[in-house]
Short mmCIF file of C-alpha atoms and ligand atoms in Angstrom, two decimals:
data_model
loop_
_atom_site.label_atom_id
_atom_site.label_comp_id
_atom_site.label_asym_id
_atom_site.label_seq_id
_atom_site.Cartn_x
_atom_site.Cartn_y
_atom_site.Cartn_z
CA MET Q 1 49.45 20.20 -7.16
CA SER Q 2 52.51 20.92 -5.11
CA TRP Q 3 50.44 22.85 -2.57
CA LEU Q 4 48.31 19.77 -2.09
CA ASP Q 5 51.37 17.55 -1.72
CA ALA Q 6 52.76 19.80 0.93
CA ASN Q 7 49.47 20.06 2.81
CA ARG Q 8 48.08 16.58 2.42
CA ASP Q 9 47.62 15.93 6.14
CA TYR Q 10 45.94 19.27 6.67
CA VAL Q 11 43.51 18.67 3.78
CA LEU Q 12 42.70 15.15 4.94
CA ASP Q 13 42.11 16.44 8.45
CA MET Q 14 39.73 19.11 7.16
CA LEU Q 15 37.98 16.51 4.99
CA LEU Q 16 37.51 14.31 8.04
CA GLN Q 17 36.12 17.26 10.01
CA HIS Q 18 33.81 17.98 7.11
CA VAL Q 19 32.47 14.42 7.15
CA ARG Q 20 32.09 14.54 10.93
CA LEU Q 21 29.98 17.65 10.69
CA SER Q 22 27.87 16.80 7.66
CA VAL Q 23 26.98 13.14 8.27
CA PRO Q 24 25.42 13.62 11.73
CA ALA Q 25 23.56 16.68 10.45
CA ILE Q 26 22.17 14.68 7.53
CA VAL Q 27 21.18 11.76 9.74
CA ILE Q 28 19.40 14.04 12.23
CA SER Q 29 17.65 15.85 9.38
CA VAL Q 30 16.36 12.60 7.96
CA LEU Q 31 15.09 11.33 11.31
CA VAL Q 32 13.34 14.56 12.29
CA ALA Q 33 11.99 15.20 8.81
CA VAL Q 34 10.52 11.70 8.54
CA VAL Q 35 8.71 12.20 11.85
CA LEU Q 36 7.45 15.64 10.82
CA GLY Q 37 6.54 14.37 7.35
CA ARG Q 38 4.59 11.51 8.87
CA VAL Q 39 2.72 13.91 11.14
CA ALA Q 40 2.02 16.25 8.24
CA TRP Q 41 0.79 13.39 6.09
CA ARG Q 42 -1.35 11.90 8.82
CA TRP Q 43 -2.91 15.15 10.02
CA PRO Q 44 -2.95 17.44 6.97
CA ARG Q 45 -4.25 20.46 8.85
CA ALA Q 46 -1.49 20.34 11.47
CA GLY Q 47 0.77 19.45 8.57
CA THR Q 48 0.22 22.75 6.83
CA VAL Q 49 1.44 24.54 9.93
CA VAL Q 50 4.38 22.18 10.41
CA LEU Q 51 5.54 22.35 6.82
CA GLY Q 52 4.93 26.10 6.71
CA SER Q 53 7.13 26.71 9.75
CA ALA Q 54 9.76 24.42 8.27
CA SER Q 55 10.09 26.44 5.12
CA LEU Q 56 10.13 29.60 7.21
CA LEU Q 57 13.08 28.21 9.17
CA TYR Q 58 14.85 27.53 5.93
CA SER Q 59 14.72 31.22 5.11
CA VAL Q 60 16.60 32.24 8.28
CA PRO Q 61 20.08 33.44 7.20
CA ALA Q 62 22.87 31.11 8.22
CA LEU Q 63 25.16 33.43 10.15
CA PRO Q 64 22.55 34.73 12.61
CA LEU Q 65 21.40 31.16 13.11
CA LEU Q 66 24.94 30.12 14.00
CA ILE Q 67 24.98 32.82 16.65
CA VAL Q 68 21.49 32.20 18.01
CA ILE Q 69 21.86 28.43 18.42
CA PRO Q 70 24.70 28.56 20.99
CA VAL Q 71 22.74 31.14 22.96
CA LEU Q 72 19.58 29.04 22.93
CA LEU Q 73 21.26 25.73 23.69
CA GLY Q 74 24.00 27.06 25.93
CA ILE Q 75 26.80 25.53 23.89
CA PRO Q 76 30.02 27.22 22.75
CA LEU Q 77 29.81 29.14 19.47
CA ARG Q 78 32.80 27.41 17.99
CA SER Q 79 31.79 23.86 18.78
CA GLY Q 80 30.97 21.52 15.94
CA LEU Q 81 27.65 20.86 17.68
CA THR Q 82 26.49 24.38 16.90
CA LEU Q 83 27.04 23.82 13.21
CA VAL Q 84 25.51 20.34 13.28
CA VAL Q 85 22.36 21.75 14.90
CA ALA Q 86 22.16 24.59 12.39
CA LEU Q 87 22.61 22.24 9.45
CA ALA Q 88 20.08 19.82 10.89
CA VAL Q 89 17.58 22.68 11.07
CA TYR Q 90 18.14 23.50 7.40
CA GLY Q 91 18.17 19.86 6.38
CA THR Q 92 14.95 19.15 8.23
CA ALA Q 93 13.30 22.21 6.75
CA LEU Q 94 14.37 21.13 3.29
CA LEU Q 95 13.28 17.51 3.70
CA ALA Q 96 10.06 17.62 5.74
CA GLY Q 97 7.84 18.44 2.76
CA THR Q 98 9.40 15.70 0.65
CA ALA Q 99 8.96 13.25 3.51
CA ALA Q 100 5.25 14.08 3.64
CA ASP Q 101 5.08 13.61 -0.13
CA ALA Q 102 6.91 10.31 0.23
CA PHE Q 103 4.21 8.95 2.52
CA GLY Q 104 1.61 10.34 0.16
CA SER Q 105 3.24 8.48 -2.72
CA VAL Q 106 2.39 5.11 -1.20
CA ASP Q 107 -0.42 3.48 -3.19
CA ALA Q 108 -3.59 3.83 -1.09
CA ARG Q 109 -4.87 0.47 -2.33
CA VAL Q 110 -1.75 -1.23 -1.07
CA ARG Q 111 -1.98 0.41 2.37
CA GLU Q 112 -5.62 -0.48 2.63
CA ALA Q 113 -5.06 -4.08 1.64
CA ALA Q 114 -2.26 -4.32 4.19
CA GLU Q 115 -4.48 -2.85 6.88
CA ALA Q 116 -7.28 -5.23 5.99
CA MET Q 117 -4.90 -8.18 6.23
CA GLY Q 118 -4.19 -7.26 9.82
CA TYR Q 119 -1.08 -5.13 9.98
CA SER Q 120 -1.00 -3.26 13.26
CA ARG Q 121 -0.48 0.47 13.13
CA ALA Q 122 3.23 0.11 13.86
CA GLY Q 123 3.55 -2.75 11.39
CA LEU Q 124 1.94 -0.64 8.72
CA LEU Q 125 4.45 2.14 9.31
CA TRP Q 126 7.60 0.03 9.43
CA LYS Q 127 6.77 -2.77 7.02
CA VAL Q 128 4.63 -1.01 4.45
CA ASP Q 129 4.70 2.78 4.50
CA LEU Q 130 8.38 3.35 5.16
CA PRO Q 131 9.79 0.88 2.63
CA LEU Q 132 7.38 2.09 -0.03
CA ALA Q 133 8.19 5.72 0.77
CA VAL Q 134 11.91 5.13 0.29
CA PRO Q 135 12.16 6.08 -3.39
CA VAL Q 136 10.66 9.55 -2.94
CA LEU Q 137 12.31 10.00 0.44
CA LEU Q 138 15.67 9.13 -1.02
CA SER Q 139 15.39 11.76 -3.73
CA GLY Q 140 14.91 14.31 -0.94
CA ILE Q 141 17.77 12.90 1.13
CA ARG Q 142 20.09 13.26 -1.83
CA VAL Q 143 19.25 16.95 -2.13
CA VAL Q 144 19.76 17.46 1.61
CA THR Q 145 23.07 15.62 1.49
CA VAL Q 146 24.52 17.75 -1.26
CA SER Q 147 23.21 20.95 0.30
CA THR Q 148 24.50 20.05 3.76
CA VAL Q 149 27.96 19.18 2.52
CA SER Q 150 28.24 22.52 0.80
CA LEU Q 151 26.76 24.44 3.74
CA VAL Q 152 29.31 22.99 6.17
CA THR Q 153 31.89 25.32 4.63
CA ILE Q 154 30.27 28.39 6.19
CA GLY Q 155 31.31 27.06 9.59
CA ALA Q 156 34.77 28.31 8.69
CA LEU Q 157 33.47 31.87 9.04
CA VAL Q 158 32.82 31.36 12.73
CA GLY Q 159 35.84 29.16 13.31
CA ILE Q 160 34.40 25.64 13.01
CA PRO Q 161 36.98 23.78 10.93
CA SER Q 162 36.11 21.94 7.71
CA LEU Q 163 37.10 22.05 4.05
CA GLY Q 164 35.65 25.57 4.28
CA ASN Q 165 38.86 26.59 5.99
CA LEU Q 166 40.67 25.98 2.73
CA LEU Q 167 38.40 28.58 1.18
CA THR Q 168 38.73 31.26 3.88
CA ASP Q 169 42.42 30.64 4.31
CA GLY Q 170 43.02 30.46 0.58
CA PHE Q 171 41.23 33.76 0.02
CA GLN Q 172 43.03 35.50 2.86
CA ARG Q 173 46.46 34.35 1.83
CA ASP Q 174 45.67 34.32 -1.86
CA ILE Q 175 46.61 30.70 -2.44
CA ARG Q 176 44.67 29.69 -5.49
CA ALA Q 177 45.52 25.96 -5.22
CA GLU Q 178 44.09 25.92 -1.70
CA ILE Q 179 40.80 27.45 -2.85
CA VAL Q 180 40.53 25.02 -5.75
CA THR Q 181 41.27 22.11 -3.42
CA GLY Q 182 38.57 23.30 -1.02
CA VAL Q 183 35.97 23.62 -3.75
CA LEU Q 184 36.81 20.36 -5.48
CA GLY Q 185 37.13 18.51 -2.17
CA THR Q 186 33.70 19.67 -1.10
CA MET Q 187 32.17 18.72 -4.42
CA LEU Q 188 33.92 15.37 -4.41
CA LEU Q 189 32.60 14.61 -0.94
CA ALA Q 190 29.08 15.55 -1.99
CA VAL Q 191 29.24 13.41 -5.10
CA THR Q 192 30.66 10.46 -3.16
CA LEU Q 193 27.96 10.59 -0.49
CA ASP Q 194 25.35 10.93 -3.21
CA ALA Q 195 26.68 7.86 -4.99
CA LEU Q 196 26.63 5.94 -1.72
CA LEU Q 197 22.99 6.93 -1.22
CA VAL Q 198 22.07 5.77 -4.70
CA ALA Q 199 23.77 2.45 -4.03
CA LEU Q 200 22.06 2.16 -0.67
CA GLY Q 201 18.74 2.91 -2.33
CA ARG Q 202 19.26 0.06 -4.78
CA VAL Q 203 20.01 -2.32 -1.94
CA VAL Q 204 16.97 -1.42 0.14
CA THR Q 205 14.52 -1.34 -2.79
CA PRO Q 206 15.33 -4.52 -4.71
CA TRP Q 207 11.80 -4.70 -6.11
CA ARG Q 208 12.38 -1.60 -8.18
CA ALA Q 209 15.07 -3.29 -10.21
CA ALA Q 210 12.66 -6.08 -11.14
CA THR Q 211 11.38 -5.62 -14.66
CA PRO Q 212 7.59 -5.59 -14.84
CA ALA Q 213 5.67 -8.28 -16.72
CA GLY Q 214 4.22 -7.12 -20.00
CA GLY Q 215 5.38 -3.55 -19.51
CA ALA Q 216 2.76 -2.70 -16.87
CA SER Q 217 4.24 -1.52 -13.60
CA MET M 1 -23.84 -19.59 12.18
CA GLY M 2 -21.69 -17.64 9.78
CA ILE M 3 -21.99 -13.91 9.33
CA GLU M 4 -25.00 -11.86 10.25
CA PHE M 5 -25.66 -8.28 9.21
CA ARG M 6 -28.20 -7.03 11.69
CA ASP M 7 -29.98 -3.92 10.47
CA VAL M 8 -26.70 -2.18 9.60
CA GLY M 9 -26.43 1.29 8.20
CA LYS M 10 -23.53 3.53 7.29
CA THR M 11 -23.54 7.26 6.87
CA TYR M 12 -20.07 8.59 6.13
CA PRO M 13 -18.88 11.70 7.97
CA ASP M 14 -19.48 13.81 4.85
CA GLY M 15 -23.16 12.84 4.99
CA THR M 16 -23.13 10.22 2.23
CA VAL M 17 -25.64 7.51 3.06
CA ALA M 18 -23.95 4.36 1.78
CA VAL M 19 -26.10 1.71 3.46
CA THR M 20 -29.45 1.82 5.24
CA GLY M 21 -31.07 -0.88 7.35
CA PHE M 22 -29.39 -3.87 5.74
CA SER M 23 -30.03 -7.29 7.21
CA CYS M 24 -28.74 -10.56 5.88
CA THR M 25 -27.30 -13.83 7.14
CA VAL M 26 -24.56 -15.77 5.40
CA PRO M 27 -24.61 -19.34 6.67
CA SER M 28 -21.25 -21.01 7.29
CA HIS M 29 -19.59 -22.53 4.23
CA ARG M 30 -21.79 -20.50 1.93
CA THR M 31 -21.04 -17.72 -0.54
CA LEU M 32 -22.93 -14.47 -0.48
CA ALA M 33 -22.53 -12.33 -3.58
CA LEU M 34 -23.23 -8.63 -3.23
CA VAL M 35 -24.00 -7.06 -6.58
CA GLY M 36 -25.20 -3.65 -7.55
CA THR M 37 -24.42 -0.56 -9.47
CA SER M 38 -21.39 1.54 -8.66
CA GLY M 39 -21.78 3.33 -5.35
CA SER M 40 -24.53 1.05 -4.08
CA GLY M 41 -22.63 0.29 -0.87
CA LYS M 42 -21.23 -3.17 -1.65
CA THR M 43 -17.70 -2.46 -0.54
CA THR M 44 -18.97 -0.60 2.50
CA LEU M 45 -21.00 -3.63 3.58
CA MET M 46 -18.17 -6.07 3.01
CA ARG M 47 -15.71 -3.95 4.93
CA MET M 48 -17.98 -3.93 7.96
CA VAL M 49 -17.14 -7.60 8.46
CA ASN M 50 -13.44 -6.99 9.14
CA ARG M 51 -14.08 -3.60 10.73
CA MET M 52 -12.43 -1.63 7.98
CA VAL M 53 -15.71 0.29 8.18
CA GLU M 54 -17.66 0.69 11.40
CA PRO M 55 -21.43 0.74 10.86
CA THR M 56 -23.19 3.85 12.18
CA THR M 57 -26.26 1.78 13.07
CA GLY M 58 -26.84 -1.90 13.70
CA SER M 59 -24.18 -4.53 14.08
CA VAL M 60 -22.32 -7.32 12.32
CA LEU M 61 -21.99 -10.67 14.06
CA ILE M 62 -19.62 -13.52 13.31
CA ASP M 63 -20.75 -16.81 14.80
CA GLY M 64 -23.06 -14.83 17.03
CA ARG M 65 -20.44 -12.40 18.35
CA ASP M 66 -20.57 -8.72 17.60
CA VAL M 67 -17.36 -7.88 15.73
CA ARG M 68 -17.05 -4.73 17.83
CA GLU M 69 -16.17 -6.92 20.80
CA LEU M 70 -13.22 -8.37 18.91
CA ASP M 71 -9.75 -6.91 18.58
CA LYS M 72 -9.53 -5.26 15.17
CA VAL M 73 -6.11 -6.53 14.22
CA ALA M 74 -6.76 -10.09 15.41
CA LEU M 75 -10.12 -10.09 13.64
CA ARG M 76 -8.56 -8.99 10.35
CA ARG M 77 -5.84 -11.62 10.57
CA SER M 78 -8.50 -14.27 11.06
CA ILE M 79 -10.35 -13.25 7.89
CA GLY M 80 -9.02 -13.82 4.39
CA TYR M 81 -9.13 -10.69 2.29
CA VAL M 82 -8.84 -10.47 -1.48
CA PRO M 83 -8.63 -6.84 -2.51
CA GLN M 84 -9.27 -5.46 -5.94
CA ALA M 85 -6.38 -5.55 -8.37
CA GLY M 86 -3.33 -3.79 -7.02
CA GLY M 87 -3.53 -5.00 -3.44
CA LEU M 88 -0.37 -7.10 -3.34
CA LEU M 89 2.58 -5.62 -1.49
CA PRO M 90 4.82 -4.47 -4.35
CA HIS M 91 7.98 -4.63 -2.25
CA ARG M 92 7.57 -8.23 -1.17
CA ARG M 93 8.30 -11.27 -3.25
CA VAL M 94 5.26 -13.26 -4.29
CA VAL M 95 6.00 -16.01 -1.78
CA ASP M 96 6.34 -13.47 1.03
CA ASN M 97 3.09 -11.83 0.02
CA VAL M 98 1.35 -15.15 0.45
CA ALA M 99 3.11 -15.76 3.77
CA THR M 100 2.20 -12.30 5.11
CA VAL M 101 -0.51 -13.15 7.62
CA PRO M 102 1.05 -16.38 8.95
CA VAL M 103 4.26 -14.43 9.57
CA LEU M 104 2.29 -11.66 11.27
CA THR M 105 0.71 -14.22 13.57
CA GLY M 106 4.05 -15.71 14.52
CA THR M 107 4.61 -18.65 12.18
CA PRO M 108 8.37 -19.01 11.61
CA ARG M 109 9.27 -17.49 8.25
CA ARG M 110 10.72 -20.67 6.81
CA ALA M 111 7.61 -22.71 7.58
CA ALA M 112 5.32 -19.93 6.34
CA ARG M 113 7.25 -19.79 3.05
CA ASP M 114 7.06 -23.52 2.52
CA ALA M 115 3.33 -23.44 3.10
CA ALA M 116 3.05 -20.44 0.79
CA LEU M 117 4.78 -22.28 -2.05
CA ALA M 118 2.37 -25.17 -1.65
CA LEU M 119 -0.55 -22.75 -1.74
CA LEU M 120 0.75 -21.09 -4.88
CA GLU M 121 0.77 -24.45 -6.57
CA ARG M 122 -2.75 -25.02 -5.40
CA VAL M 123 -4.03 -21.85 -7.08
CA GLY M 124 -2.20 -22.74 -10.26
CA ILE M 125 0.93 -20.64 -9.94
CA ASP M 126 4.29 -22.24 -10.65
CA PRO M 127 6.11 -22.08 -7.29
CA ALA M 128 9.17 -20.93 -9.21
CA LEU M 129 7.35 -17.61 -9.68
CA GLY M 130 7.36 -17.22 -5.92
CA ARG M 131 10.71 -15.46 -6.10
CA ARG M 132 9.35 -12.74 -8.33
CA TYR M 133 7.87 -9.44 -7.29
CA PRO M 134 4.17 -8.84 -7.97
CA ALA M 135 4.89 -6.40 -10.81
CA GLN M 136 6.57 -9.26 -12.64
CA LEU M 137 3.33 -11.25 -12.86
CA SER M 138 0.38 -10.85 -15.19
CA GLY M 139 -2.87 -9.44 -13.83
CA GLY M 140 -4.48 -12.87 -13.70
CA GLN M 141 -1.49 -14.36 -11.92
CA GLN M 142 -1.56 -11.51 -9.40
CA GLN M 143 -5.18 -12.24 -8.58
CA ARG M 144 -4.38 -15.92 -8.06
CA VAL M 145 -1.63 -14.88 -5.69
CA ALA M 146 -4.10 -12.64 -3.88
CA VAL M 147 -6.43 -15.60 -3.43
CA ALA M 148 -3.56 -17.74 -2.15
CA ARG M 149 -2.59 -14.99 0.25
CA ALA M 150 -6.13 -14.78 1.59
CA LEU M 151 -6.14 -18.53 2.21
CA ALA M 152 -2.72 -18.68 3.85
CA ALA M 153 -3.85 -18.28 7.44
CA GLU M 154 -6.62 -20.84 6.93
CA PRO M 155 -9.42 -18.40 7.71
CA ASN M 156 -13.02 -19.50 7.98
CA ILE M 157 -14.18 -16.34 6.27
CA LEU M 158 -13.10 -14.87 2.94
CA LEU M 159 -13.92 -11.35 1.84
CA MET M 160 -13.44 -10.65 -1.84
CA ASP M 161 -13.91 -7.20 -3.33
CA GLU M 162 -14.28 -7.52 -7.09
CA PRO M 163 -11.42 -9.98 -7.00
CA PHE M 164 -11.44 -10.61 -10.72
CA GLY M 165 -12.63 -7.22 -11.88
CA ALA M 166 -9.43 -6.14 -13.58
CA VAL M 167 -8.75 -9.15 -15.79
CA ASP M 168 -10.12 -10.02 -19.21
CA PRO M 169 -13.27 -12.19 -19.47
CA ILE M 170 -11.48 -15.43 -20.36
CA VAL M 171 -9.00 -15.16 -17.52
CA ARG M 172 -11.83 -14.16 -15.22
CA ARG M 173 -13.73 -17.29 -16.15
CA GLY M 174 -10.67 -19.39 -15.30
CA LEU M 175 -10.29 -17.68 -11.96
CA GLN M 176 -13.96 -18.21 -11.18
CA ASP M 177 -13.68 -21.92 -11.98
CA GLN M 178 -10.68 -22.12 -9.73
CA LEU M 179 -12.51 -20.42 -6.90
CA LEU M 180 -15.48 -22.77 -7.27
CA GLN M 181 -13.16 -25.74 -7.11
CA LEU M 182 -11.31 -24.41 -4.08
CA GLN M 183 -14.58 -23.61 -2.39
CA ALA M 184 -15.85 -27.16 -3.01
CA GLU M 185 -12.78 -28.44 -1.17
CA LEU M 186 -12.45 -25.81 1.53
CA GLY M 187 -16.01 -24.69 2.31
CA LYS M 188 -15.22 -21.15 3.43
CA THR M 189 -17.86 -18.60 4.34
CA ILE M 190 -17.46 -16.05 1.55
CA VAL M 191 -18.69 -12.53 1.00
CA LEU M 192 -18.00 -11.59 -2.59
CA VAL M 193 -18.50 -8.14 -4.06
CA THR M 194 -18.93 -7.79 -7.79
CA HIS M 195 -20.80 -5.72 -10.27
CA ASP M 196 -20.85 -8.54 -12.76
CA ILE M 197 -24.20 -10.26 -12.35
CA ASP M 198 -22.99 -13.36 -14.19
CA GLU M 199 -20.12 -13.68 -11.72
CA ALA M 200 -22.57 -13.29 -8.84
CA PHE M 201 -24.79 -16.03 -10.27
CA ARG M 202 -21.85 -18.37 -10.89
CA LEU M 203 -20.19 -17.96 -7.52
CA GLY M 204 -22.95 -17.00 -5.13
CA ASP M 205 -25.14 -19.44 -3.27
CA GLU M 206 -27.14 -16.41 -2.28
CA VAL M 207 -27.18 -13.14 -4.17
CA VAL M 208 -28.11 -9.71 -2.88
CA ILE M 209 -28.83 -7.08 -5.49
CA LEU M 210 -28.34 -3.58 -4.14
CA ARG M 211 -29.42 -0.23 -5.41
CA THR M 212 -27.99 3.16 -4.54
CA GLY M 213 -27.98 3.85 -0.81
CA GLY M 214 -27.35 0.21 0.01
CA ILE M 215 -31.02 -0.60 -0.36
CA VAL M 216 -31.79 -4.22 -1.16
CA ALA M 217 -33.58 -4.66 -4.45
CA GLN M 218 -33.77 -8.43 -4.15
CA THR M 219 -32.24 -11.28 -2.19
CA GLY M 220 -32.35 -14.89 -3.22
CA THR M 221 -30.57 -17.77 -4.84
CA PRO M 222 -29.56 -17.18 -8.45
CA LYS M 223 -32.41 -19.43 -9.53
CA GLU M 224 -34.98 -17.55 -7.52
CA ILE M 225 -33.83 -14.24 -8.89
CA VAL M 226 -33.79 -15.40 -12.51
CA ALA M 227 -37.17 -17.07 -12.07
CA ALA M 228 -38.84 -14.07 -10.50
CA PRO M 229 -37.08 -10.72 -10.71
CA ALA M 230 -38.60 -8.56 -8.00
CA ASP M 231 -39.04 -5.42 -10.07
CA GLU M 232 -38.03 -3.52 -13.14
CA PHE M 233 -34.66 -2.55 -11.60
CA VAL M 234 -33.75 -6.17 -11.02
CA ARG M 235 -35.04 -7.26 -14.43
CA ASP M 236 -32.89 -4.61 -15.95
CA PHE M 237 -29.88 -5.37 -13.79
CA ILE M 238 -29.83 -9.10 -14.47
CA GLY M 239 -30.62 -8.47 -18.13
CA ALA M 240 -33.78 -10.55 -17.94
CA ASP M 241 -34.70 -9.29 -21.34
CA ARG M 242 -31.30 -10.03 -22.85
CA ALA M 243 -31.25 -12.66 -25.56
CA GLU M 244 -29.04 -15.05 -23.58
CA ARG M 245 -31.43 -15.04 -20.62
CA ALA M 246 -34.58 -15.69 -22.64
CA LEU M 247 -34.01 -19.30 -23.56
CA ARG M 248 -36.48 -21.67 -25.12
CA THR M 249 -36.29 -25.11 -26.62
CA VAL M 250 -36.93 -26.16 -30.17
CA ASP M 251 -37.34 -29.71 -31.38
CA VAL M 252 -34.64 -30.92 -33.77
CA ASP M 253 -34.82 -34.55 -34.89
CA GLY M 254 -36.48 -35.57 -31.64
CA ARG M 255 -34.01 -33.76 -29.36
CA SER M 256 -34.71 -30.59 -27.42
CA VAL M 257 -32.23 -27.93 -28.47
CA VAL M 258 -32.04 -24.88 -26.26
CA VAL M 259 -31.84 -21.60 -28.18
CA ASP M 260 -31.48 -18.05 -26.94
CA GLY M 261 -33.74 -15.13 -27.68
CA ASP M 262 -32.08 -14.64 -31.04
CA GLY M 263 -32.60 -18.27 -31.94
CA ARG M 264 -28.91 -19.18 -31.56
CA PRO M 265 -28.31 -22.67 -30.16
CA VAL M 266 -26.92 -22.81 -26.61
CA GLY M 267 -27.00 -26.56 -25.98
CA VAL M 268 -29.12 -29.64 -25.79
CA LEU M 269 -31.63 -30.44 -23.06
CA GLU M 270 -30.71 -33.78 -21.48
N1 ATP K 301 -14.71 6.96 2.94
C1 ATP K 301 -15.82 7.47 2.38
N2 ATP K 301 -16.23 8.72 2.67
C2 ATP K 301 -17.35 9.22 2.13
N3 ATP K 301 -18.14 8.56 1.27
C3 ATP K 301 -17.80 7.31 0.95
C4 ATP K 301 -16.61 6.70 1.47
N4 ATP K 301 -16.51 5.45 0.97
C5 ATP K 301 -17.57 5.30 0.16
N5 ATP K 301 -18.35 6.41 0.15
C6 ATP K 301 -19.60 6.60 -0.58
O1 ATP K 301 -20.52 5.62 -0.16
C7 ATP K 301 -21.24 5.10 -1.26
C8 ATP K 301 -21.05 3.61 -1.33
O2 ATP K 301 -19.68 3.35 -1.60
P1 ATP K 301 -19.12 1.89 -1.81
O3 ATP K 301 -17.67 2.00 -2.02
O4 ATP K 301 -19.58 1.02 -0.70
O5 ATP K 301 -19.86 1.46 -3.14
P2 ATP K 301 -19.66 0.19 -4.07
O6 ATP K 301 -20.99 -0.43 -4.20
O7 ATP K 301 -18.56 -0.67 -3.56
O8 ATP K 301 -19.27 0.85 -5.45
P3 ATP K 301 -18.24 0.35 -6.58
O9 ATP K 301 -18.95 -0.69 -7.36
O10 ATP K 301 -18.04 1.59 -7.39
O11 ATP K 301 -17.01 -0.13 -5.90
C9 ATP K 301 -20.76 5.87 -2.48
O12 ATP K 301 -21.64 6.92 -2.71
C10 ATP K 301 -19.43 6.38 -2.06
O13 ATP K 301 -19.14 7.59 -2.73
MG1 MG K 302 -16.63 -1.17 -4.29
#
C-alpha cells in the first residue's frame, strides 16, 4: 500500500477524471436511448431499423471510433469530449433495446385506462409510461453504468486521463501496486455508482416496496 | 338528451367487423347495459362514447352534439370511466388514483385529495387505506376505488367495462348494490358493459343484447326481455329455460309460495 500512500493525490485526481468522463457519458446514453426506445416502441417498424443500427454501432471497435469521432466532430483527439461521445455511442447502443422493452413492459390495461381518463399524450408519457418503465429501464442503466466505467480506461491509450492511466503506466513501468489500484479503483467506482442507482431506484419507485394484498401483485 | 348512438359501425383496420349499424339512445340519468357473448362488440361500442374508438360509420352524440366535434382529452376528462380489473395506476397511492382527473383539470392537489378521501368513504373504503398502493388492496376494494375515481370529477356520464368482472359472486353482488345505491343518489347516465345477464338485469334500466358483429339481438327493459325473448339466441342467452327463470307459484296454507323450475322455494308472493 505504500505506492498508494505516495501517490494518493495522483490516484484521486485520476478517479475524479474517471467520474467526469463516465457520468456525462452515462447521462447522455440514458437520454438518447430513452428517446430512441420510445420511438422504437411507438413505431415498431422504424424501431427495428433504429435498434438494428444501434447494435451495429456497438460492434464498432473502440480505438477506430476514438479516432473517427474527433474527425467527424472537429474536436481534438485527446479531449475528454471525444471519449464522452464514444462512450455515449456505446451506452446508447447498449441501452436503446432495453428502453424499448421498458416501455413495452408497461401494462397495456393501465395505459389504456389512463388514456381513457383523459391524460394528454405528454401526460401519458411523463406521468404514466416513464415512471412505470423505470424498473426495466433501471436494470439497463445499471449495465450501461458498469460497462461505461470500465470502458473509460481505454481512453488512456489515446491520452485521455482516467484510472486507466494507472493501468497503462503500471504496465509500462511494471508497478504492480499501480495496476492493482487501477483495477480495484475502477471496480469500486462501478460498484458505488451501481449502488447509488439501486438506491435511486428505490426512491423513485416507492410502490414497488409496498407488499401486495393477499399475495397477488 | 343523454347519449345517442346513431347508426354506428366499426370495422377495425384488420378487417374485423365489430359493430354494424347500431342505433340506441340512453336517456339522461338512465343506465344502459350492453350484454353479449365475447367479441360481440360491447367494449367497442362503449369506447365510442369517449372516443377511445372512432366509429367508421355513423356518429355518437352526447346531449345532441357529435363527440367528434369535442376535444378528445377534454371529453374523456368529463366522462367517468371504470375499466376492467387492473386499470388503477399502480404507482399512485389509492387517494391519488381517485384524485387523478380533478388534478388533471387543475384542482389543487390538497383539495382534490380531501375530496378523494370523502369519496372513498362513500364507496365503502376506509379512508385510511387511501395511503396504500392499489396492489395492497383486494380485488373488490380496487373496483370500489375505480368507481370512486370515475366519480371524482363529477361527470354526468359513466362508462363501465365489466367493472365487477374479476371479483367473486358475493363481492360482485355487494358492488352492484353499492352502484345501485349511488345511482339512486347521483342519477348518472351510465353505459355498462357486462357479459353477466343477471348483472345487466339488475343494473340496467335498458338492456341491449348483442350477438357477434355488434348486431342487436334484442333491446328492451329487463322485464320486456324476460317476458318476451325475441328469439332462440336471446332465450338461450338469458337462460329463459333455466330453472331459476321458470318460476311458478304453489299454494301453501293459503299463501302463494314462488318456486323455481325444480320446485325449490324462492319466496312468497305478497
Ligand atoms: N383494436 C382492435 N383491432 C382489431 N380487432 C379488434 C380490436 N378490438 C376489438 N377487435 C375485435 O372486434 C370484435 C369486438 O371486440 P370487443 O372488444 O368490442 O368485444 P366485446 O364484446 O367487448 O368482447 P369481450 O366480452 O370479450 O370483452 C372482436 O372480434 C375483436 O376481436
Ligand atoms: Mg370487452
